């Protein structure tokens, strides 16, 4: 789940979150941090 991954990486890197979220759920989740 993109949300779960974000919660863990949110504290580390924001750019990585966008990349991961885009990689897993490109058309399901659109998160701009």
mmCIF file of C-alpha atoms in Angstrom:
data_model
loop_
_atom_site.group_PDB
_atom_site.id
_atom_site.type_symbol
_atom_site.label_atom_id
_atom_site.label_comp_id
_atom_site.label_asym_id
_atom_site.label_seq_id
_atom_site.Cartn_x
_atom_site.Cartn_y
_atom_site.Cartn_z
ATOM 1 C CA UNK A 1 0.000 0.000 0.000
ATOM 2 C CA UNK A 2 1.335 3.349 -0.969
ATOM 3 C CA UNK A 3 0.085 5.012 2.194
ATOM 4 C CA UNK A 4 1.952 2.591 4.412
ATOM 5 C CA UNK A 5 5.188 3.058 2.504
ATOM 6 C CA UNK A 6 4.811 6.807 2.707
ATOM 7 C CA UNK A 7 4.356 6.755 6.466
ATOM 8 C CA UNK A 8 7.657 4.932 6.842
ATOM 9 C CA UNK A 9 9.637 6.934 4.309
ATOM 10 C CA UNK A 10 7.959 10.215 5.129
ATOM 11 C CA UNK A 11 10.499 10.728 7.880
ATOM 12 C CA UNK A 12 13.400 9.833 5.591
ATOM 13 C CA UNK A 13 12.885 11.341 2.150
ATOM 14 C CA UNK A 14 9.945 13.046 0.464
ATOM 15 C CA UNK A 15 11.255 12.594 -3.064
ATOM 16 C CA UNK A 16 11.482 8.856 -2.550
ATOM 17 C CA UNK A 17 7.842 8.802 -1.483
ATOM 18 C CA UNK A 18 6.713 10.358 -4.729
ATOM 19 C CA UNK A 19 8.792 7.918 -6.749
ATOM 20 C CA UNK A 20 7.597 4.863 -4.838
ATOM 21 C CA UNK A 21 3.977 5.936 -4.856
ATOM 22 C CA UNK A 22 4.188 6.570 -8.568
ATOM 23 C CA UNK A 23 5.854 3.234 -9.139
ATOM 24 C CA UNK A 24 3.305 1.164 -7.236
ATOM 25 C CA UNK A 25 0.021 2.999 -7.683
ATOM 26 C CA UNK A 26 0.522 5.302 -10.604
ATOM 27 C CA UNK A 27 -3.132 5.777 -11.402
ATOM 28 C CA UNK A 28 -4.580 4.808 -8.033
ATOM 29 C CA UNK A 29 -2.877 7.176 -5.637
ATOM 30 C CA UNK A 30 -1.694 10.647 -6.525
ATOM 31 C CA UNK A 31 0.321 12.059 -3.636
ATOM 32 C CA UNK A 32 2.216 15.322 -3.912
ATOM 33 C CA UNK A 33 4.447 15.917 -0.919
#
